CSV table of C-alpha atoms and ligand atoms in Angstrom, one decimal:
chain,number,residue,atom,x,y,z
A,1,UNK,CA,-8.4,14.1,35.4
A,2,UNK,CA,-9.2,10.5,34.4
A,3,UNK,CA,-10.3,7.9,36.9
A,4,UNK,CA,-10.0,4.1,36.4
A,5,UNK,CA,-10.2,0.9,38.4
A,6,UNK,CA,-7.7,-1.8,38.2
A,7,UNK,CA,-7.6,-5.3,39.7
A,8,UNK,CA,-4.9,-5.5,42.3
A,9,UNK,CA,-2.0,-7.5,40.6
A,10,UNK,CA,-1.6,-11.1,41.6
A,11,UNK,CA,2.0,-10.2,42.4
A,12,UNK,CA,0.8,-7.7,45.0
A,13,UNK,CA,0.8,-3.9,45.4
A,14,UNK,CA,4.6,-3.8,44.9
A,15,UNK,CA,4.0,-4.6,41.3
A,16,UNK,CA,1.6,-1.7,40.6
A,17,UNK,CA,2.9,0.6,37.9
A,18,UNK,CA,2.3,4.3,38.8
A,19,UNK,CA,4.2,7.5,39.7
A,20,UNK,CA,2.9,7.1,43.2
A,21,UNK,CA,1.3,4.3,45.1
A,22,UNK,CA,-0.9,5.4,48.0
A,23,UNK,CA,-1.7,2.7,50.5
A,24,UNK,CA,-4.4,3.7,53.0
A,25,UNK,CA,-3.9,1.5,56.1
A,26,UNK,CA,-7.0,1.3,58.2
A,27,UNK,CA,-7.0,0.4,61.9
A,28,UNK,CA,-4.6,1.0,64.7
A,29,UNK,CA,-1.9,-1.5,63.6
A,30,UNK,CA,-0.3,-2.5,60.3
A,31,UNK,CA,-2.9,-4.6,58.6
A,32,UNK,CA,-2.0,-8.4,58.6
A,33,UNK,CA,-3.3,-8.7,55.0
A,34,UNK,CA,-0.6,-6.4,53.7
A,35,UNK,CA,2.0,-8.5,51.8
A,36,UNK,CA,5.7,-8.2,51.8
A,37,UNK,CA,7.7,-6.1,51.2
A,38,UNK,CA,5.2,-3.4,52.1
A,39,UNK,CA,4.3,-5.1,55.4
A,40,UNK,CA,7.9,-5.3,56.6
A,41,UNK,CA,8.5,-1.7,55.5
A,42,UNK,CA,5.5,-0.4,57.4
A,43,UNK,CA,6.3,-2.5,60.5
A,44,UNK,CA,9.8,-1.2,60.5
A,45,UNK,CA,8.7,2.4,60.1
A,46,UNK,CA,6.4,2.0,63.1
A,47,UNK,CA,9.2,0.4,65.1
A,48,UNK,CA,11.5,3.2,64.2
A,49,UNK,CA,8.9,5.8,65.2
A,50,UNK,CA,8.6,7.2,61.7
A,51,UNK,CA,5.0,6.2,61.3
A,52,UNK,CA,2.0,5.6,63.5
A,53,UNK,CA,-1.3,4.1,62.6
A,54,UNK,CA,-3.1,7.2,63.7
A,55,UNK,CA,-5.4,9.3,61.5
A,56,UNK,CA,-3.6,12.1,59.8
A,57,UNK,CA,-0.2,10.3,59.7
A,58,UNK,CA,1.5,10.0,56.3
A,59,UNK,CA,4.8,8.4,55.3
A,60,UNK,CA,6.3,9.1,51.9
A,61,UNK,CA,9.1,6.7,50.7
A,62,UNK,CA,11.2,7.1,47.6
A,63,UNK,CA,12.4,4.4,45.3
A,64,UNK,CA,11.9,1.5,47.6
A,65,UNK,CA,13.7,-1.7,46.5
A,66,UNK,CA,11.2,-4.2,45.3
A,67,UNK,CA,8.4,-1.7,44.8
A,68,UNK,CA,7.7,-0.7,41.2
A,69,UNK,CA,6.1,2.7,41.9
A,70,UNK,CA,8.9,5.3,42.5
A,71,UNK,CA,6.9,6.9,45.4
A,72,UNK,CA,5.2,4.8,48.1
A,73,UNK,CA,2.9,6.6,50.4
A,74,UNK,CA,1.3,5.2,53.5
A,75,UNK,CA,-1.6,7.1,55.0
A,76,UNK,CA,-3.3,6.0,58.2
A,77,UNK,CA,-7.1,5.9,58.6
A,78,UNK,CA,-9.0,5.2,61.8
A,79,UNK,CA,-11.0,2.5,60.0
A,80,UNK,CA,-12.0,1.3,56.6
A,81,UNK,CA,-15.2,3.3,56.3
A,82,UNK,CA,-15.4,5.8,53.4
A,83,UNK,CA,-15.1,8.9,55.7
A,84,UNK,CA,-11.8,7.8,57.3
A,85,UNK,CA,-10.6,6.5,54.0
A,86,UNK,CA,-11.2,9.9,52.3
A,87,UNK,CA,-9.4,12.0,54.9
A,88,UNK,CA,-6.4,9.6,54.8
A,89,UNK,CA,-6.4,9.9,51.1
A,90,UNK,CA,-6.6,13.7,51.3
A,91,UNK,CA,-3.6,13.7,53.6
A,92,UNK,CA,-1.7,11.5,51.1
A,93,UNK,CA,-2.6,13.8,48.2
A,94,UNK,CA,-1.4,16.8,50.1
A,95,UNK,CA,1.9,15.1,50.8
A,96,UNK,CA,2.5,14.5,47.1
A,97,UNK,CA,1.2,17.9,46.0
A,98,UNK,CA,3.8,19.9,44.0
A,99,UNK,CA,5.6,16.7,42.9
A,100,UNK,CA,5.6,15.5,39.3
A,101,UNK,CA,3.1,12.7,40.0
A,102,UNK,CA,0.9,12.2,37.0
A,103,UNK,CA,-0.4,8.7,37.6
A,104,UNK,CA,-1.4,7.8,41.1
A,105,UNK,CA,-2.7,4.5,42.3
A,106,UNK,CA,-4.7,4.0,45.5
A,107,UNK,CA,-5.2,0.9,47.6
A,108,UNK,CA,-7.1,0.3,50.8
A,109,UNK,CA,-5.7,-2.2,53.3
A,110,UNK,CA,-6.9,-3.2,56.8
A,111,UNK,CA,-10.0,-2.7,58.9
A,112,UNK,CA,-13.0,-5.0,58.7
A,113,UNK,CA,-13.5,-4.4,55.1
A,114,UNK,CA,-10.4,-4.7,52.9
A,115,UNK,CA,-12.5,-4.3,49.8
A,116,UNK,CA,-13.3,-0.8,48.6
A,117,UNK,CA,-16.8,-0.3,47.3
A,118,UNK,CA,-18.6,2.4,45.3
A,119,UNK,CA,-18.5,4.9,48.2
A,120,UNK,CA,-14.7,4.6,48.5
A,121,UNK,CA,-14.5,5.1,44.7
A,122,UNK,CA,-16.7,8.2,45.0
A,123,UNK,CA,-14.4,9.5,47.7
A,124,UNK,CA,-11.3,8.9,45.5
A,125,UNK,CA,-12.8,11.1,42.8
A,126,UNK,CA,-13.9,13.9,45.1
A,127,UNK,CA,-10.7,13.9,47.1
A,128,UNK,CA,-8.5,14.0,44.0
A,129,UNK,CA,-10.6,16.8,42.5
A,130,UNK,CA,-10.4,18.7,45.8
A,131,UNK,CA,-6.6,18.3,46.0
A,132,UNK,CA,-6.0,19.8,42.5
A,133,UNK,CA,-8.5,22.6,42.7
A,134,UNK,CA,-7.0,26.0,42.6
A,135,UNK,CA,-8.8,29.3,42.2
A,136,UNK,CA,-7.1,31.3,39.5
A,137,UNK,CA,-9.7,33.4,37.7
A,138,UNK,CA,-8.5,36.7,39.2
A,139,UNK,CA,-5.1,35.5,40.4
A,140,UNK,CA,-2.8,35.0,37.4
A,141,UNK,CA,0.1,34.4,39.9
A,142,UNK,CA,-1.6,31.3,41.3
A,143,UNK,CA,0.7,28.2,41.1
A,144,UNK,CA,0.4,26.2,37.9
A,145,UNK,CA,-2.1,23.3,37.9
A,146,UNK,CA,-0.7,20.0,39.4
A,147,UNK,CA,0.5,17.3,37.1
A,148,UNK,CA,-1.9,14.7,38.4
A,149,UNK,CA,-3.8,13.3,35.4
A,150,UNK,CA,-4.7,9.7,36.1
A,151,UNK,CA,-6.0,8.2,39.3
A,152,UNK,CA,-6.3,4.4,39.6
A,153,UNK,CA,-8.3,2.7,42.3
A,154,UNK,CA,-7.1,-0.8,43.0
A,155,UNK,CA,-9.5,-3.5,44.1
A,156,UNK,CA,-10.6,-7.1,43.7
A,157,UNK,CA,-12.0,-8.0,40.3
A,158,UNK,CA,-15.5,-8.7,41.8
A,159,UNK,CA,-15.7,-5.1,42.8
A,160,UNK,CA,-14.8,-3.6,39.5
A,161,UNK,CA,-18.3,-2.6,38.4
A,162,UNK,CA,-19.2,-1.0,41.8
A,163,UNK,CA,-15.9,0.9,41.7
A,164,UNK,CA,-16.5,2.2,38.2
A,165,UNK,CA,-20.0,3.3,39.2
A,166,UNK,CA,-18.6,5.1,42.3
A,167,UNK,CA,-15.8,6.8,40.3
A,168,UNK,CA,-18.3,8.0,37.7
A,169,UNK,CA,-20.6,9.4,40.4
A,170,UNK,CA,-17.7,11.0,42.2
A,171,UNK,CA,-16.4,12.6,39.1
A,172,UNK,CA,-19.8,14.1,38.3
A,173,UNK,CA,-20.1,15.4,41.9
A,174,UNK,CA,-16.6,16.8,41.7
A,175,UNK,CA,-17.4,18.7,38.6
A,176,UNK,CA,-20.5,20.1,40.3
A,177,UNK,CA,-18.5,21.0,43.3
A,178,UNK,CA,-15.8,22.7,41.2
A,179,UNK,CA,-18.4,24.8,39.3
A,180,UNK,CA,-20.0,25.9,42.6
A,181,UNK,CA,-16.5,26.8,44.0
A,182,UNK,CA,-15.6,28.7,40.8
A,183,UNK,CA,-18.8,30.7,41.0
A,184,UNK,CA,-18.7,31.4,44.7
A,185,UNK,CA,-14.9,32.3,44.9
A,186,UNK,CA,-15.4,35.0,42.2
A,187,UNK,CA,-15.5,38.4,43.8
A,188,UNK,CA,-18.8,40.3,44.0
A,189,UNK,CA,-17.8,42.6,41.1
A,190,UNK,CA,-17.3,39.6,38.8
A,191,UNK,CA,-20.0,37.2,40.1
A,192,UNK,CA,-23.1,39.4,39.6
A,193,UNK,CA,-26.6,38.2,39.1
A,194,UNK,CA,-26.0,38.7,35.4
A,195,UNK,CA,-22.9,36.4,35.7
A,196,UNK,CA,-24.9,33.7,37.5
A,197,UNK,CA,-27.5,33.9,34.7
A,198,UNK,CA,-24.8,33.5,32.1
A,199,UNK,CA,-23.4,30.5,34.0
A,200,UNK,CA,-26.9,29.0,33.9
A,201,UNK,CA,-27.2,29.6,30.2
A,202,UNK,CA,-23.8,28.0,29.5
A,203,UNK,CA,-24.8,25.0,31.7
A,204,UNK,CA,-28.0,24.7,29.7
A,205,UNK,CA,-26.3,24.8,26.3
A,206,UNK,CA,-23.6,22.4,27.3
A,207,UNK,CA,-25.9,19.8,28.9
A,208,UNK,CA,-29.2,20.1,27.2
A,209,UNK,CA,-31.1,21.8,30.1
A,210,UNK,CA,-33.8,24.4,29.7
A,211,UNK,CA,-33.2,27.8,31.1
A,212,UNK,CA,-35.4,30.9,31.7
A,213,UNK,CA,-33.9,34.1,33.0
A,214,UNK,CA,-36.4,36.7,34.2
A,215,UNK,CA,-35.4,40.4,34.6
A,216,UNK,CA,-36.8,43.1,36.8
A,217,UNK,CA,-39.8,43.7,34.6
A,218,UNK,CA,-40.9,40.0,34.6
A,219,UNK,CA,-40.3,39.8,38.4
A,220,UNK,CA,-42.5,42.9,38.9
A,221,UNK,CA,-45.2,41.3,36.8
A,222,UNK,CA,-45.1,38.3,39.0
A,223,UNK,CA,-45.6,40.5,42.1
A,224,UNK,CA,-42.4,39.5,43.9
A,225,UNK,CA,-42.5,42.4,46.2
A,226,UNK,CA,-40.1,40.9,48.8
A,227,UNK,CA,-37.4,40.0,46.2
A,228,UNK,CA,-37.8,43.4,44.6
A,229,UNK,CA,-37.4,45.2,48.0
A,230,UNK,CA,-34.0,43.7,48.5
A,231,UNK,CA,-32.9,44.4,44.9
A,232,UNK,CA,-34.0,48.1,44.9
A,233,UNK,CA,-30.9,49.4,46.8
A,234,UNK,CA,-28.4,48.6,44.0
A,235,UNK,CA,-27.8,49.6,40.4
A,236,UNK,CA,-26.8,46.0,39.6
A,237,UNK,CA,-29.7,44.4,37.7
A,238,UNK,CA,-31.4,41.4,39.4
A,239,UNK,CA,-32.0,38.1,37.8
A,240,UNK,CA,-34.5,35.3,38.5
A,241,UNK,CA,-33.1,32.1,37.0
A,242,UNK,CA,-35.0,28.9,36.3
A,243,UNK,CA,-33.1,25.8,35.1
A,244,UNK,CA,-34.8,22.6,34.2
A,245,UNK,CA,-33.4,19.1,33.8
A,246,UNK,CA,-35.8,16.6,32.3
A,247,UNK,CA,-34.8,12.9,32.8
A,248,UNK,CA,-38.3,11.5,33.3
A,249,UNK,CA,-41.7,11.9,31.7
A,250,UNK,CA,-42.8,15.5,31.2
A,251,UNK,CA,-45.7,15.0,33.7
A,252,UNK,CA,-43.4,13.6,36.5
A,253,UNK,CA,-43.4,15.8,39.6
A,254,UNK,CA,-39.9,17.4,39.8
A,255,UNK,CA,-37.5,17.9,42.7
A,256,UNK,CA,-37.2,21.7,43.0
A,257,UNK,CA,-34.0,23.2,44.4
A,258,UNK,CA,-34.1,26.9,45.3
A,259,UNK,CA,-30.7,28.6,45.9
A,260,UNK,CA,-30.1,32.0,47.7
A,261,UNK,CA,-28.2,34.1,45.2
A,262,UNK,CA,-27.2,37.2,47.0
A,263,UNK,CA,-24.1,38.1,45.1
A,264,UNK,CA,-23.0,40.5,47.8
A,265,UNK,CA,-24.6,41.2,51.2
A,266,UNK,CA,-23.7,44.5,52.8
A,267,UNK,CA,-26.7,44.2,55.1
A,268,UNK,CA,-28.3,47.1,53.3
A,269,UNK,CA,-29.4,50.0,55.5
A,270,UNK,CA,-29.0,47.7,58.5
A,271,UNK,CA,-25.4,47.7,57.4
A,272,UNK,CA,-22.9,45.0,58.5
A,273,UNK,CA,-19.7,45.8,60.4
A,274,UNK,CA,-16.6,46.1,58.2
A,275,UNK,CA,-14.7,43.1,59.6
A,276,UNK,CA,-14.9,40.1,57.2
A,277,UNK,CA,-17.6,41.7,55.2
A,278,UNK,CA,-15.7,40.6,52.1
A,279,UNK,CA,-16.9,37.1,52.9
A,280,UNK,CA,-20.4,38.2,52.0
A,281,UNK,CA,-19.4,37.6,48.4
A,282,UNK,CA,-20.1,33.9,49.3
A,283,UNK,CA,-23.7,34.8,50.1
A,284,UNK,CA,-24.6,33.2,46.7
A,285,UNK,CA,-23.3,29.8,47.9
A,286,UNK,CA,-26.8,28.3,47.8
A,287,UNK,CA,-27.3,29.5,44.2
A,288,UNK,CA,-23.8,28.1,43.3
A,289,UNK,CA,-24.8,24.7,44.8
A,290,UNK,CA,-28.0,24.6,42.7
A,291,UNK,CA,-25.9,25.2,39.5
A,292,UNK,CA,-23.3,22.6,40.6
A,293,UNK,CA,-26.0,20.0,41.4
A,294,UNK,CA,-27.7,20.5,38.1
A,295,UNK,CA,-24.3,20.0,36.4
A,296,UNK,CA,-23.7,16.8,38.3
A,297,UNK,CA,-27.2,15.5,37.7
A,298,UNK,CA,-27.0,16.3,34.0
A,299,UNK,CA,-23.7,14.4,33.8
A,300,UNK,CA,-25.2,11.3,35.4
A,301,UNK,CA,-28.6,11.4,33.6
A,302,UNK,CA,-30.9,9.9,36.2
A,303,UNK,CA,-34.6,9.3,35.4
A,304,UNK,CA,-36.0,12.2,37.3
A,305,UNK,CA,-37.0,15.8,36.7
A,306,UNK,CA,-35.2,18.6,38.5
A,307,UNK,CA,-35.9,22.3,38.6
A,308,UNK,CA,-33.3,24.8,39.9
A,309,UNK,CA,-34.5,28.2,40.9
A,310,UNK,CA,-32.1,31.1,41.7
A,311,UNK,CA,-33.3,34.5,42.8
A,312,UNK,CA,-30.2,36.7,42.4
A,313,UNK,CA,-29.4,40.2,43.4
A,314,UNK,CA,-27.2,42.4,45.6
A,315,UNK,CA,-28.1,43.7,49.0
A,316,UNK,CA,-26.8,47.3,49.0
A,317,UNK,CA,-27.6,50.5,51.0
A,318,UNK,CA,-28.4,52.8,48.1
A,319,UNK,CA,-30.6,55.9,48.0
A,320,UNK,CA,-33.6,53.9,47.0
A,321,UNK,CA,-32.8,51.0,49.4
A,322,UNK,CA,-35.6,49.5,51.4
A,323,UNK,CA,-35.7,50.9,55.0
A,324,UNK,CA,-36.2,49.3,58.4
A,325,UNK,CA,-40.0,49.4,59.0
A,326,UNK,CA,-40.9,49.3,55.3
A,327,UNK,CA,-43.8,46.9,54.6
A,328,UNK,CA,-43.8,45.0,51.3
A,329,UNK,CA,-46.2,42.5,49.8
A,330,UNK,CA,-44.8,39.2,48.8
A,331,UNK,CA,-45.9,37.2,45.7
A,332,UNK,CA,-48.0,35.0,48.1
A,333,UNK,CA,-50.0,38.1,49.1
A,334,UNK,CA,-48.7,38.0,52.7
A,335,UNK,CA,-47.2,41.3,53.9
A,336,UNK,CA,-43.8,41.6,55.5
A,337,UNK,CA,-42.5,44.3,57.8
A,338,UNK,CA,-38.8,44.5,57.1
A,339,UNK,CA,-37.4,45.3,60.5
A,340,UNK,CA,-33.8,44.4,59.5
A,341,UNK,CA,-32.6,44.8,55.9
A,342,UNK,CA,-29.8,42.3,56.7
A,343,UNK,CA,-32.3,39.5,56.9
A,344,UNK,CA,-32.6,39.7,53.1
A,345,UNK,CA,-32.1,36.0,52.2
A,346,UNK,CA,-35.5,35.0,53.4
A,347,UNK,CA,-37.0,37.9,51.5
A,348,UNK,CA,-35.7,36.7,48.1
A,349,UNK,CA,-36.4,33.0,49.0
A,350,UNK,CA,-40.0,33.5,50.1
A,351,UNK,CA,-41.0,34.7,46.6
A,352,UNK,CA,-39.0,31.9,45.0
A,353,UNK,CA,-40.8,29.3,47.1
A,354,UNK,CA,-44.1,30.8,46.0
A,355,UNK,CA,-43.0,30.6,42.4
A,356,UNK,CA,-41.8,27.0,43.0
A,357,UNK,CA,-45.4,25.8,43.6
A,358,UNK,CA,-46.2,26.2,39.9
A,359,UNK,CA,-44.1,23.1,39.1
A,360,UNK,CA,-46.3,20.9,41.4
A,361,UNK,CA,-43.1,19.6,42.9
A,362,UNK,CA,-42.5,16.2,44.6
A,363,UNK,CA,-40.3,18.1,47.0
A,364,UNK,CA,-38.7,21.5,47.4
A,365,UNK,CA,-35.4,22.1,49.0
A,366,UNK,CA,-34.0,25.6,49.5
A,367,UNK,CA,-30.3,26.1,50.1
A,368,UNK,CA,-29.1,29.3,51.7
A,369,UNK,CA,-26.2,31.0,53.6
A,370,UNK,CA,-29.1,32.2,55.7
A,371,UNK,CA,-28.0,33.0,59.3
A,372,UNK,CA,-24.9,33.6,61.4
A,373,UNK,CA,-26.9,31.9,64.1
A,374,UNK,CA,-26.7,28.6,62.3
A,375,UNK,CA,-22.9,28.9,62.4
A,376,UNK,CA,-23.1,29.5,66.2
A,377,UNK,CA,-25.3,26.5,66.5
A,378,UNK,CA,-23.5,23.9,64.3
A,379,UNK,CA,-20.1,25.3,63.5
A,380,UNK,CA,-18.7,24.3,60.2
A,381,UNK,CA,-19.3,20.5,60.3
A,382,UNK,CA,-23.0,20.1,59.4
A,383,UNK,CA,-25.4,22.1,57.4
A,384,UNK,CA,-28.6,23.0,59.3
A,385,UNK,CA,-31.6,21.0,58.1
A,386,UNK,CA,-35.1,22.1,58.7
A,387,UNK,CA,-38.3,20.3,57.6
A,388,UNK,CA,-41.6,19.4,59.1
A,389,UNK,CA,-41.7,16.3,56.8
A,390,UNK,CA,-40.0,13.4,58.6
A,391,UNK,CA,-39.6,11.3,55.4
A,392,UNK,CA,-38.0,14.2,53.5
A,393,UNK,CA,-35.7,15.1,56.4
A,394,UNK,CA,-34.6,11.4,56.6
A,395,UNK,CA,-33.9,11.3,52.9
A,396,UNK,CA,-31.8,14.4,53.1
A,397,UNK,CA,-29.9,13.3,56.2
A,398,UNK,CA,-29.2,9.9,54.5
A,399,UNK,CA,-28.0,11.7,51.3
A,400,UNK,CA,-25.6,13.8,53.4
A,401,UNK,CA,-24.2,10.7,55.2
A,402,UNK,CA,-23.8,8.8,51.9
A,403,UNK,CA,-22.1,11.9,50.3
A,404,UNK,CA,-19.9,12.7,53.3
A,405,UNK,CA,-21.5,16.1,53.2
A,406,UNK,CA,-23.7,15.9,56.3
A,407,UNK,CA,-26.6,17.9,57.7
A,408,UNK,CA,-28.0,18.1,61.2
A,409,UNK,CA,-31.8,18.3,61.8
A,410,UNK,CA,-33.0,21.4,63.7
A,411,UNK,CA,-36.4,22.0,65.2
A,412,UNK,CA,-39.4,23.9,63.7
A,413,UNK,CA,-41.9,23.9,66.6
A,414,UNK,CA,-44.9,26.2,66.3
A,415,UNK,CA,-43.8,28.2,69.4
A,416,UNK,CA,-40.9,29.7,67.5
A,417,UNK,CA,-43.4,31.4,65.1
A,418,UNK,CA,-44.4,33.9,67.8
A,419,UNK,CA,-41.1,35.7,67.2
A,420,UNK,CA,-42.3,36.9,63.8
A,421,UNK,CA,-45.3,38.8,65.0
A,422,UNK,CA,-45.7,42.4,63.6
A,423,UNK,CA,-48.1,45.2,64.5
A,424,UNK,CA,-47.9,46.5,60.9
A,425,UNK,CA,-47.8,43.4,58.6
A,426,UNK,CA,-48.6,39.7,58.5
A,427,UNK,CA,-45.2,39.1,59.8
A,428,UNK,CA,-41.8,40.6,60.6
A,429,UNK,CA,-38.7,39.5,58.7
A,430,UNK,CA,-36.7,38.9,62.0
A,431,UNK,CA,-37.2,37.8,65.5
A,432,UNK,CA,-34.9,38.2,68.5
A,433,UNK,CA,-31.3,37.0,68.4
A,434,UNK,CA,-32.0,33.8,70.2
A,435,UNK,CA,-32.8,30.9,67.9
A,436,UNK,CA,-32.1,33.0,64.9
A,437,UNK,CA,-31.6,30.1,62.5
A,438,UNK,CA,-34.9,28.6,63.5
A,439,UNK,CA,-37.0,31.7,63.2
A,440,UNK,CA,-35.5,32.3,59.8
A,441,UNK,CA,-36.7,28.8,58.8
A,442,UNK,CA,-40.1,29.5,60.4
A,443,UNK,CA,-40.3,32.6,58.2
A,444,UNK,CA,-39.7,30.5,55.0
A,445,UNK,CA,-42.1,27.8,56.2
A,446,UNK,CA,-45.0,30.4,55.9
A,447,UNK,CA,-44.3,30.4,52.2
A,448,UNK,CA,-44.1,26.6,51.8
A,449,UNK,CA,-47.5,25.7,53.3
A,450,UNK,CA,-48.6,23.5,50.4
A,451,UNK,CA,-45.2,22.1,49.6
A,452,UNK,CA,-43.1,19.1,50.8
A,453,UNK,CA,-40.4,21.5,51.8
A,454,UNK,CA,-37.0,21.4,53.5
A,455,UNK,CA,-34.5,24.2,54.1
A,456,UNK,CA,-30.7,23.8,54.3
A,457,UNK,CA,-28.9,26.6,56.1
A,458,UNK,CA,-25.3,26.4,54.8
A,459,UNK,CA,-23.9,29.5,56.4
A,460,UNK,CA,-21.3,27.4,58.2
A,461,UNK,CA,-20.5,25.0,55.5
A,462,UNK,CA,-20.5,26.8,52.1
A,463,UNK,CA,-17.1,28.4,52.6
A,464,UNK,CA,-14.0,28.5,54.8
A,465,UNK,CA,-12.5,31.6,56.5
A,466,UNK,CA,-8.9,32.4,57.5
A,467,UNK,CA,-5.8,31.2,55.6
A,468,UNK,CA,-7.9,28.6,53.6
A,469,UNK,CA,-10.5,31.2,52.7
A,470,UNK,CA,-12.6,29.8,49.9
A,471,UNK,CA,-15.8,28.2,48.8
A,472,UNK,CA,-16.2,24.5,49.6
A,473,UNK,CA,-18.8,23.6,47.0
A,474,UNK,CA,-21.1,22.2,49.7
A,475,UNK,CA,-23.8,20.9,49.7
A,476,UNK,CA,-23.5,19.8,46.0
A,477,UNK,CA,-22.6,16.2,47.1
A,478,UNK,CA,-25.6,16.0,49.5
A,479,UNK,CA,-28.0,17.4,46.9
A,480,UNK,CA,-26.7,15.2,44.1
A,481,UNK,CA,-27.2,12.1,46.3
A,482,UNK,CA,-30.6,13.3,47.3
A,483,UNK,CA,-31.7,13.7,43.6
A,484,UNK,CA,-30.2,10.3,42.7
A,485,UNK,CA,-32.1,8.7,45.6
A,486,UNK,CA,-35.4,10.1,44.3
A,487,UNK,CA,-34.9,8.8,40.7
A,488,UNK,CA,-36.9,5.8,39.5
B,1,LIG,N1,-25.8,36.2,54.7
B,1,LIG,C1,-26.1,36.5,56.1
B,1,LIG,C2,-25.9,35.3,57.0
B,1,LIG,C3,-24.5,35.0,57.3
B,1,LIG,C4,-23.8,35.8,58.2
B,1,LIG,C5,-23.9,33.9,56.9
B,1,LIG,C6,-22.5,35.5,58.6
B,1,LIG,C7,-22.6,33.6,57.2
B,1,LIG,C8,-21.9,34.4,58.1
B,1,LIG,C9,-27.6,36.9,56.2
B,1,LIG,O1,-28.1,37.6,55.1
B,1,LIG,C10,-27.7,37.7,57.4
B,1,LIG,O2,-27.2,38.8,57.4
B,1,LIG,N2,-28.4,37.2,58.4
B,1,LIG,C11,-28.5,38.0,59.6
B,1,LIG,C12,-29.9,37.8,60.1
B,1,LIG,C13,-30.3,38.7,61.3
B,1,LIG,C14,-30.3,40.1,60.8
B,1,LIG,C15,-31.6,38.3,61.8
B,1,LIG,C16,-27.5,37.4,60.6
B,1,LIG,O3,-27.3,36.2,60.6
B,1,LIG,O4,-26.9,38.2,61.4
B,2,LIG,MN1,-27.9,39.6,55.3
B,3,LIG,ZN1,-27.3,37.3,53.4
């Protein structure tokens, strides 16, 4: 898809040439700035009860006299802020899905701010990419790709540069999100650790990144006893993937992103119930978001160094699988009593965090579909954010707000650590059910002692269940914004 900006024609929106003109109307009444004939049309539609200025409402009109575009779409937004604008646009895009629209123009009217800025432009690109995304890799019968090819954002001339910047950023983020969705939607028999490593290699070749892929032997040599314990229950070979983007001086401390890459989580010997277990193919959503973010960053080329680390394996209950009560030695030297083999994410991440220290990072963010407890706590709206570093937490929260991909900060008080006591090792890998997302984070924190570290629990945000079952590509937008915010 191509994205452009265009100055709103002097003759008004009615003169815009496109297959469809989407007018996002912000506020609870038809905006007074809207010129005729659009203003009269909208006022009449409201008077007739065909449209309301309420979020979610969309009106599609065909071949309106005096309007050049053959389809005119009004979409209501609560206000002119990027968030409301984006959901109104998404509703409008859904309304024209399956039509022959190839060229679509978008305008924002009403609210306090009639002028779209770079955040609106970013929203246009991400919403459009979202609207046309269709998983098809293992579904040949999927509907053909939509015709949508060109998306034009209209705005005042003075905003053109900002809009172009926003579109470019949005397009890069959208590509990252799409890559993450494409990886995570693939079933577990396709998306294996080997597949993830192959994706990383292709990404490196296409975008000039450096890549290292470690196999079991190399991981054994490093002493990653916790990661190895998870991987020992399956015949599927593990991979430890390291991707590097260099946009600044070699010596510049990088941002390190660590993504949980469990390509299928059965729970191991502490096996999960059958219901919805298929969704555990999404347990590599953290890994997918690291690949997607590196793609977005490489496309944008900011002056910063970024390292992506992905420990990848399956969690299976094989004959050689790790057993409840087994004690393993992590790469850090700390021993772990594995009381529950289903708390495997923290076992692969703890060794990856120890490994991350070798890059002398400016900050380390791990991203993981780590706990069902986080879904209970936050639902599907916000990712869970854990960090003892207030400045890092603030940067990540701000990045989430800017990207419309939000996180919510959770506590890390010392008292929660008690839960991980073990009589047989330095720590247990689980605590009681209560506060499960927090004790998981406390476990990881023990391996991040000398790091500026944050943890994102994306168990509730990385995918959707039910009829819309599928990966979301979150939190690629948040992570990309974070990396951009740290560039010089
Ligand atoms: N991958 C799961 C977490 C998960 C579960 C994410 C359901 C989304 C939906 C993780 O490996 C896991 O199994 N966690 C356990 C931890 C428990 C054993 C302490 C959980 O959340 O039940
Ligand atoms: Mn698990
Ligand atoms: Zn898991």
